[in-house]
Amino acid sequence: ERAGKPEAIYAEGKSPEEVVKIIKNALKHLKGVLVTRASKEQIEEIKKEFRDRKLDISERSGTVIVGEKREVIGKVAIISAGTSDIPVAEEAVKTCEFLGLEVKKYYDAGVAGIHRLIKPIKEINSDSVDSVIVVAGMEGALPSVVAGLVDVPVIAVPTSIGYGVSLGGLTALFSMLQSCSSGVAVVNIDNGFGAGVFAYLISRTIRKRLKS
Amino acid sequence: ERAGKPEAIYAEGKSPEEVVKIIKNALKHLKGVLVTRASKEQIEEIKKEFRDRKLDISERSGTVIVGEKREVIGKVAIISAGTSDIPVAEEAVKTCEFLGLEVKKYYDAGVAGIHRLIKPIKEINSDSVDSVIVVAGMEGALPSVVAGLVDVPVIAVPTSIGYGVSLGGLTALFSMLQSCSSGVAVVNIDNGFGAGVFAYLISRTIRKRLKS
Amino acid sequence: ERAGKPEAIYAEGKSPEEVVKIIKNALKHLKGVLVTRASKEQIEEIKKEFRDRKLDISERSGTVIVGEKREVIGKVAIISAGTSDIPVAEEAVKTCEFLGLEVKKYYDAGVAGIHRLIKPIKEINSDSVDSVIVVAGMEGALPSVVAGLVDVPVIAVPTSIGYGVSLGGLTALFSMLQSCSSGVAVVNIDNGFGAGVFAYLISRTIRKRLKS
Amino acid sequence: ERAGKPEAIYAEGKSPEEVVKIIKNALKHLKGVLVTRASKEQIEEIKKEFRDRKLDISERSGTVIVGEKREVIGKVAIISAGTSDIPVAEEAVKTCEFLGLEVKKYYDAGVAGIHRLIKPIKEINSDSVDSVIVVAGMEGALPSVVAGLVDVPVIAVPTSIGYGVSLGGLTALFSMLQSCSSGVAVVNIDNGFGAGVFAYLISRTIRKRLKS
Amino acid sequence: ERAGKPEAIYAEGKSPEEVVKIIKNALKHLKGVLVTRASKEQIEEIKKEFRDRKLDISERSGTVIVGEKREVIGKVAIISAGTSDIPVAEEAVKTCEFLGLEVKKYYDAGVAGIHRLIKPIKEINSDSVDSVIVVAGMEGALPSVVAGLVDVPVIAVPTSIGYGVSLGGLTALFSMLQSCSSGVAVVNIDNGFGAGVFAYLISRTIRKRLKS
Amino acid sequence: ERAGKPEAIYAEGKSPEEVVKIIKNALKHLKGVLVTRASKEQIEEIKKEFRDRKLDISERSGTVIVGEKREVIGKVAIISAGTSDIPVAEEAVKTCEFLGLEVKKYYDAGVAGIHRLIKPIKEINSDSVDSVIVVAGMEGALPSVVAGLVDVPVIAVPTSIGYGVSLGGLTALFSMLQSCSSGVAVVNIDNGFGAGVFAYLISRTIRKRLKS
Amino acid sequence: ERAGKPEAIYAEGKSPEEVVKIIKNALKHLKGVLVTRASKEQIEEIKKEFRDRKLDISERSGTVIVGEKREVIGKVAIISAGTSDIPVAEEAVKTCEFLGLEVKKYYDAGVAGIHRLIKPIKEINSDSVDSVIVVAGMEGALPSVVAGLVDVPVIAVPTSIGYGVSLGGLTALFSMLQSCSSGVAVVNIDNGFGAGVFAYLISRTIRKRLKS
Amino acid sequence: ERAGKPEAIYAEGKSPEEVVKIIKNALKHLKGVLVTRASKEQIEEIKKEFRDRKLDISERSGTVIVGEKREVIGKVAIISAGTSDIPVAEEAVKTCEFLGLEVKKYYDAGVAGIHRLIKPIKEINSDSVDSVIVVAGMEGALPSVVAGLVDVPVIAVPTSIGYGVSLGGLTALFSMLQSCSSGVAVVNIDNGFGAGVFAYLISRTIRKRLKS
Ligand SMILES: Nc1ncnc2c1ncn2[C@@H]1O[C@H](COP(=O)(O)O)[C@@H](O)[C@H]1O
Ligand SMILES: Nc1ncnc2c1ncn2[C@@H]1O[C@H](COP(=O)(O)O)[C@@H](O)[C@H]1O
Ligand SMILES: Nc1ncnc2c1ncn2[C@@H]1O[C@H](COP(=O)(O)O)[C@@H](O)[C@H]1O
Ligand SMILES: Nc1ncnc2c1ncn2[C@@H]1O[C@H](COP(=O)(O)O)[C@@H](O)[C@H]1O
Ligand SMILES: [Mg+2]
Ligand SMILES: [Mg+2]
Ligand SMILES: [Mg+2]
Ligand SMILES: [Mg+2]
Ligand SMILES: [Mg+2]
Ligand SMILES: [Mg+2]
Ligand SMILES: [Mg+2]
Ligand SMILES: [Mg+2]
């Protein structure tokens, strides 16, 4: 493990057998392993091969935890807007859970119905979350609005959702980078994993300070 | 005049003398004339040459009305966010006023401080505006939020404001075209004039129906 | 229903069963429902499940109205050019009809045979349409030409039709945004639905004024 | 002279003295010389140095003919739309005249006022022009419309005129390349010179055939 | 037939039955018909339905002539470089032949082996071709080189061949538009048909002049 | 103050007088104020007007602190590579200092001389910094390398430095978003201010937890 | 064979039979032949047809050597980072081996784990390699780092690996072109073959000098 | 000095005094120093300050050698096409000379007049140059043509010359990367310095082998 960061297995482009082999290798020296972007076939193979292990699977996003999660060290809120953004949000959720973050999910909170944000924001501000992950496609406006209402770091994940000028997520990405609220930083398009690791590093740093 | 639409004078790239000459020609058969994108020098020349005429000048946006405005036929709300968006908003304002629209201005209403939108939206929904023009740069999120809260057509004007990934306004433009609220249509970057004419055509069509 | 705007069901990426389930839910509190971007399989499932309901289906565009349309409140003209633009035009047509607009269709009116525009323009100008929707791919010139000839708002819909430099519709989009005729506003590439809702909001505002 | 094509002097980026020197050299073995993209200063220097020569100067476009034009061998029509496209059109005009083409100019013929095209098209179709050059910025729709109405080759020149999504002429260029009328070929943005040479080659080929 | 230009049938996106139906309709008032971009299935259907007609089929490019070609009125040379550019070249060939041009083909003449150009150029310059069509993908350098060696108009067709930075043909297109030789005009990426029609219009204009 | 975030004054495009006026207003209810992107003239005016106040000025980056900084609550490391990246780094430094972060600067640590990173990384890992800001132009590789060596969050700031394919910083931005090390999040091009605020929010959250 | 460079067979888009036929033709006058981008089916056909010949096959990259390699004239190091870059690296390896270069492979050397570069760099600097090929996708940082540590030419190959802002390899390409270390030159995205030929030309020039 | 590569001083964005100071520092431990991208003012300052030193200055490209060049170790040919490409070519020339390469210059060799390449190619092939640098703007075709005729490595430098679709050199760059001749590698737009260093590394490697 490099600098405290998890080596997740990126399944895309590998055969189910290869994925299983890499997991087995990893489990020799680790208690649990995170697999991202796994296809239906890869998940089937994993289920078959590791039926004696704890398995936490999000089919929609292709994320799988084989074995143990790490012990809980912090808390994160994950907000997304449209149904089509959910797979990316789920990748973030599973990554966070694997790394020991308790996750508060808010999955129906778009800017087109701004009133639906009131409750999540209230909970976030009263609850002790260490950071907020906001997943949004289309015009990518959600992180701006959220960052204007909370006082913890906001990690924005643009998604490739949309058609026409969505440009595979570039519009959402650029939108987020220009957020007129400060306090937003951004990861690559669809990179729920990256957002999860970043949120983990924030909570981990908090925990380190608390200990010292 | 073509199909009821005003032939405004686009001053950019013309000499002050040329602009004055075109205005004079127009005033032979019209009671008033709209000039857009006029520079400081062009405005000085206009002031000098038409000191006997009514002059309505927005220096910040370079928009000038020489002579009479048309009689009032409708009402429009114009919302913008940052100070840097104001010149574009002003171009829309003057175009609307010239064409006979009463304008309600809201100039400090960004998505980063969503609570500042409450009052304008309330007024718009209680008042009988025929359409709303929303001017926004940066991440261009404002029209989405507004369109989720009003029930008249929203005309969005992206501005070229911003740096880095603003791409001269393309990000705001694409953002607006992807608005996750329906009821938004968009004009070219910085095209306050075009938005004004479009708002005018909506009010004009209403007026025609009222008459018939 | 948010701010008077319809919540259409965007079928893309959902299973036929999911789509049917969402429709059923919606019909609990609504008399009619609009589905867009439905695939052949989804349409078959809808036909089977709602065979007792009124069904208005456009196979080419994948638009389906299940149940009742709203009562008629206005009129719109929809112009398109090539055969390949028709699916997008049909999405606009069905959206308008669902929302209570009478639709006048003109489907063979490209700029390459400008004489074919004469009759539609004449009818539009004599008839009391509230707005015109122009659907065009390729070089996207049609809205400019039309807006130069009518005096109601023109809503332009670029389509992703074409090859080489069509860039998935971006060329048509940019072309329309630069229309040298004023009175044109634009929606996202292939977004017939958005154009329909916008046309509806214009007619709805007219109707509100007529009532008050 | 390479393959019958003229070696014009491209003045941009050269000092007035360099330009004059190159002209002098060229005039040693040629009766006339074409200079393009000359600045005010370069033109002043040329006027001073060649005051004993025939000079045909277009200040607006920075095109200068020093000495004799070639004898007339054909005819071309040059159509443009906005005032801002005129410099590019003038570069084409001077290039054609220099190379021995009689030029019919139509400078106020945009697609927004389609009726203004009637007279030019009529003249072009009755007169024996060998080709038509169409210069257009903004949405670049003019060549499509013209090519739908004439039966000679149409050479389209996109201009860098416009703001927002004009993208320095790319939108007009792409628009023209996608012309839904066939019979259009395109040269580089603002390249009036290239269009002129191409028109010349068409007329030259005709002339060769007539002779043989 | 519009302005002397052929209405070819663009088969892409149509069912084999639709294509056959459109051909039948066209043949009611025409002696021959050109079909472009036909798939294997569409060609099979055409073969079956029109087995009593003359059929001239290029399978590689999906171009089909059903019935009679027009009588020969001129001559064109068509040069291409790589094997992968041949389908586009063939579309141009068939279009030219259909419209009454004799075609001289040179299919193995890339800039990487410049000596292979010597023979074609010699033949073109001695023979009376009216224009040259150059089809090239990759870096699109061929038209520049050819135009530096011939004295008739060069019509350049960029192809979408290549990987990496070929950008679907945009690089070849831009390269050609910047040709440092003058005398080159360009059509859309892969548009062999457009190049053919343009070559035809040049020859047709020559023929008209010869007659008058 | 919105959600605990500072309202800095963005000086670009304002007159020196306007800037001074806004500062004065702010100082009515605040002990200190941060000004970013101030020009030489604006800085002169500020020096003159606030000569009785504490002034902390970074001329190179145009960042000015008028009045008091907040009390220190955390620590951050700021790494940059080339001399031309320093202004952006300085904007981050001043923002952090204003908000109460102690800053450790490393200004000569590029990937071309990887050994120069050894000392900074050692210090960062032994010292209790809460986060690392990495400022880099050109190929933007530095954050990847750094994130592979530390275990706190890395905030990457792409700069618009470079020529040719730097594309105004887009290449560095995209490079950073694709970082093959996880634990990196990115702000807009040249946005040293945004990075500073984000680092502050991380330290602030740590401090809140320590207190509770 | 042109200018000493190999004419490899680019299999993409050809039928297995065509590929076999071209190989047979080549083997009439050559002892060995290189095939790139061969699909599974093409490789099967080659295996069947040339079972009596020496065959050196890299399935992952679709590269095949039929017959003899050239005699060894030099040495090259090939470095790559991620598992997904390996196919491109393999294309380079096989090209080099075919042309007579001894290859030293280092396949697990990314910038995220910079310590893994120590051994390869040491070997390269002590061993007499003539050049280094670096294959990298994602943020393309590897060549910069390597070129800062070796003193022979570095040939960089960007790969199309990655998602989101990888833009099909453009980000890696641009990153490499901006390398802040000098001594790097770049070939097209995924062009392992081109890198191999370039490395061969360096070694070949060395060998020529040694002989003379 | 890092890995045998020269640390040139990149003057852009530095004050004349800063440049002079950096040179002085460098000359403390070096016999000669290379400055690139120096402005007129910077060059004047250098002339004044180092009037006692050897100075080799290329004003057109802003390249200056202060003090001694390295001893000659190899030979390179530098080819360019248009007059406007010469500054970039000169940057390469001076860099090569500084590093100890004898330079053969060919400055008028564009693809539009292919015959002008015959002599340079002949000389290159008979003479013992170690590599060829080709500098080209516009359509960037020259390196392809050259690489088809020589058998040493070709280093291509795209220039930002051109207008319209030159896109600041991107078209030439992409063109070169797609060269249909193999044996070409590319450096950043306008990066004559980088090409020179790369050529130097090739010659240096040859020299090392000759010695060992
Ligand atoms: N969904 C993901 N997006 C981006 N990077 C990932 C993802 N999942 C895993 N990774 C990274 O990919 C690397 C593993 O790649 P591989 O060696 O191909 O399995 C790990 O270092 C992770 O940091
Ligand atoms: N306006 C223009 N646009 C494009 N090319 C031009 C133009 N004017 C002249 N040229 C070409 O530029 C070349 C002369 O360039 P130069 O040697 O730099 O003066 C001639 O071969 C012309 O073909
Ligand atoms: N390969 C082609 N590329 C571009 N346009 C074409 C092509 N083939 C036919 N066309 C044009 O497409 C039109 C017919 O389209 P459609 O009505 O859809 O069959 C004709 O007017 C032709 O001018
Ligand atoms: N013209 C140039 N283009 C690209 N890089 C250059 C150029 N001139 C110098 N350099 C590089 O810039 C670095 C010096 O940058 P600086 O420290 O800002 O003077 C050196 O390492 C050179 O490798
Ligand atoms: Mg969203
Ligand atoms: Mg805004
Ligand atoms: Mg169309
Ligand atoms: Mg125009
Ligand atoms: Mg080619
Ligand atoms: Mg850097
Ligand atoms: Mg990599
Ligand atoms: Mg060139």
JSON list of N, CA, C and O in Angstrom, two decimals, chain G residues 103-119:
[
{"chain": "G", "resi": 103, "resn": "VAL", "atom": "N", "xyz": [15.98, -5.58, -27.17]},
{"chain": "G", "resi": 103, "resn": "VAL", "atom": "CA", "xyz": [15.06, -4.77, -26.37]},
{"chain": "G", "resi": 103, "resn": "VAL", "atom": "C", "xyz": [15.17, -5.07, -24.88]},
{"chain": "G", "resi": 103, "resn": "VAL", "atom": "O", "xyz": [15.10, -6.23, -24.47]},
{"chain": "G", "resi": 104, "resn": "LYS", "atom": "N", "xyz": [15.33, -4.03, -24.06]},
{"chain": "G", "resi": 104, "resn": "LYS", "atom": "CA", "xyz": [15.24, -4.19, -22.61]},
{"chain": "G", "resi": 104, "resn": "LYS", "atom": "C", "xyz": [13.87, -3.67, -22.17]},
{"chain": "G", "resi": 104, "resn": "LYS", "atom": "O", "xyz": [13.60, -2.47, -22.32]},
{"chain": "G", "resi": 105, "resn": "LYS", "atom": "N", "xyz": [13.02, -4.54, -21.60]},
{"chain": "G", "resi": 105, "resn": "LYS", "atom": "CA", "xyz": [11.66, -4.13, -21.23]},
{"chain": "G", "resi": 105, "resn": "LYS", "atom": "C", "xyz": [11.52, -3.80, -19.75]},
{"chain": "G", "resi": 105, "resn": "LYS", "atom": "O", "xyz": [11.98, -4.57, -18.90]},
{"chain": "G", "resi": 106, "resn": "TYR", "atom": "N", "xyz": [10.85, -2.70, -19.43]},
{"chain": "G", "resi": 106, "resn": "TYR", "atom": "CA", "xyz": [10.50, -2.35, -18.06]},
{"chain": "G", "resi": 106, "resn": "TYR", "atom": "C", "xyz": [9.02, -1.99, -18.04]},
{"chain": "G", "resi": 106, "resn": "TYR", "atom": "O", "xyz": [8.64, -0.91, -18.46]},
{"chain": "G", "resi": 107, "resn": "TYR", "atom": "N", "xyz": [8.16, -2.91, -17.56]},
{"chain": "G", "resi": 107, "resn": "TYR", "atom": "CA", "xyz": [6.72, -2.75, -17.75]},
{"chain": "G", "resi": 107, "resn": "TYR", "atom": "C", "xyz": [5.93, -2.31, -16.52]},
{"chain": "G", "resi": 107, "resn": "TYR", "atom": "O", "xyz": [4.73, -2.35, -16.53]},
{"chain": "G", "resi": 108, "resn": "ASP", "atom": "N", "xyz": [6.56, -1.92, -15.45]},
{"chain": "G", "resi": 108, "resn": "ASP", "atom": "CA", "xyz": [5.73, -1.59, -14.29]},
{"chain": "G", "resi": 108, "resn": "ASP", "atom": "C", "xyz": [6.25, -0.34, -13.59]},
{"chain": "G", "resi": 108, "resn": "ASP", "atom": "O", "xyz": [6.41, -0.28, -12.38]},
{"chain": "G", "resi": 109, "resn": "ALA", "atom": "N", "xyz": [6.50, 0.71, -14.39]},
{"chain": "G", "resi": 109, "resn": "ALA", "atom": "CA", "xyz": [7.28, 1.82, -13.87]},
{"chain": "G", "resi": 109, "resn": "ALA", "atom": "C", "xyz": [6.55, 3.16, -13.93]},
{"chain": "G", "resi": 109, "resn": "ALA", "atom": "O", "xyz": [6.94, 4.06, -14.64]},
{"chain": "G", "resi": 110, "resn": "GLY", "atom": "N", "xyz": [5.45, 3.31, -13.20]},
{"chain": "G", "resi": 110, "resn": "GLY", "atom": "CA", "xyz": [4.66, 4.54, -13.30]},
{"chain": "G", "resi": 110, "resn": "GLY", "atom": "C", "xyz": [5.15, 5.65, -12.38]},
{"chain": "G", "resi": 110, "resn": "GLY", "atom": "O", "xyz": [5.90, 5.39, -11.43]},
{"chain": "G", "resi": 111, "resn": "VAL", "atom": "N", "xyz": [4.71, 6.88, -12.62]},
{"chain": "G", "resi": 111, "resn": "VAL", "atom": "CA", "xyz": [5.15, 8.00, -11.79]},
{"chain": "G", "resi": 111, "resn": "VAL", "atom": "C", "xyz": [4.50, 7.98, -10.41]},
{"chain": "G", "resi": 111, "resn": "VAL", "atom": "O", "xyz": [4.95, 8.66, -9.50]},
{"chain": "G", "resi": 112, "resn": "ALA", "atom": "N", "xyz": [3.40, 7.20, -10.25]},
{"chain": "G", "resi": 112, "resn": "ALA", "atom": "CA", "xyz": [2.75, 7.14, -8.95]},
{"chain": "G", "resi": 112, "resn": "ALA", "atom": "C", "xyz": [3.61, 6.37, -7.94]},
{"chain": "G", "resi": 112, "resn": "ALA", "atom": "O", "xyz": [3.43, 6.51, -6.75]},
{"chain": "G", "resi": 113, "resn": "GLY", "atom": "N", "xyz": [4.52, 5.57, -8.45]},
{"chain": "G", "resi": 113, "resn": "GLY", "atom": "CA", "xyz": [5.43, 4.85, -7.54]},
{"chain": "G", "resi": 113, "resn": "GLY", "atom": "C", "xyz": [6.85, 5.05, -8.03]},
{"chain": "G", "resi": 113, "resn": "GLY", "atom": "O", "xyz": [7.48, 4.14, -8.56]},
{"chain": "G", "resi": 114, "resn": "ILE", "atom": "N", "xyz": [7.30, 6.25, -7.86]},
{"chain": "G", "resi": 114, "resn": "ILE", "atom": "CA", "xyz": [8.53, 6.72, -8.49]},
{"chain": "G", "resi": 114, "resn": "ILE", "atom": "C", "xyz": [9.74, 5.86, -8.16]},
{"chain": "G", "resi": 114, "resn": "ILE", "atom": "O", "xyz": [10.67, 5.73, -8.97]},
{"chain": "G", "resi": 115, "resn": "HIS", "atom": "N", "xyz": [9.73, 5.21, -6.99]},
{"chain": "G", "resi": 115, "resn": "HIS", "atom": "CA", "xyz": [10.85, 4.37, -6.58]},
{"chain": "G", "resi": 115, "resn": "HIS", "atom": "C", "xyz": [11.06, 3.18, -7.52]},
{"chain": "G", "resi": 115, "resn": "HIS", "atom": "O", "xyz": [12.13, 2.66, -7.68]},
{"chain": "G", "resi": 116, "resn": "ARG", "atom": "N", "xyz": [9.93, 2.75, -8.19]},
{"chain": "G", "resi": 116, "resn": "ARG", "atom": "CA", "xyz": [10.06, 1.63, -9.10]},
{"chain": "G", "resi": 116, "resn": "ARG", "atom": "C", "xyz": [10.88, 1.97, -10.36]},
{"chain": "G", "resi": 116, "resn": "ARG", "atom": "O", "xyz": [11.19, 1.12, -11.17]},
{"chain": "G", "resi": 117, "resn": "LEU", "atom": "N", "xyz": [11.17, 3.28, -10.54]},
{"chain": "G", "resi": 117, "resn": "LEU", "atom": "CA", "xyz": [11.97, 3.70, -11.69]},
{"chain": "G", "resi": 117, "resn": "LEU", "atom": "C", "xyz": [13.47, 3.59, -11.44]},
{"chain": "G", "resi": 117, "resn": "LEU", "atom": "O", "xyz": [14.27, 3.61, -12.38]},
{"chain": "G", "resi": 118, "resn": "ILE", "atom": "N", "xyz": [13.85, 3.50, -10.17]},
{"chain": "G", "resi": 118, "resn": "ILE", "atom": "CA", "xyz": [15.28, 3.57, -9.84]},
{"chain": "G", "resi": 118, "resn": "ILE", "atom": "C", "xyz": [16.09, 2.50, -10.57]},
{"chain": "G", "resi": 118, "resn": "ILE", "atom": "O", "xyz": [17.08, 2.79, -11.24]},
{"chain": "G", "resi": 119, "resn": "LYS", "atom": "N", "xyz": [15.63, 1.25, -10.49]},
{"chain": "G", "resi": 119, "resn": "LYS", "atom": "CA", "xyz": [16.39, 0.17, -11.11]},
{"chain": "G", "resi": 119, "resn": "LYS", "atom": "C", "xyz": [16.48, 0.35, -12.64]},
{"chain": "G", "resi": 119, "resn": "LYS", "atom": "O", "xyz": [17.60, 0.34, -13.20]}
]
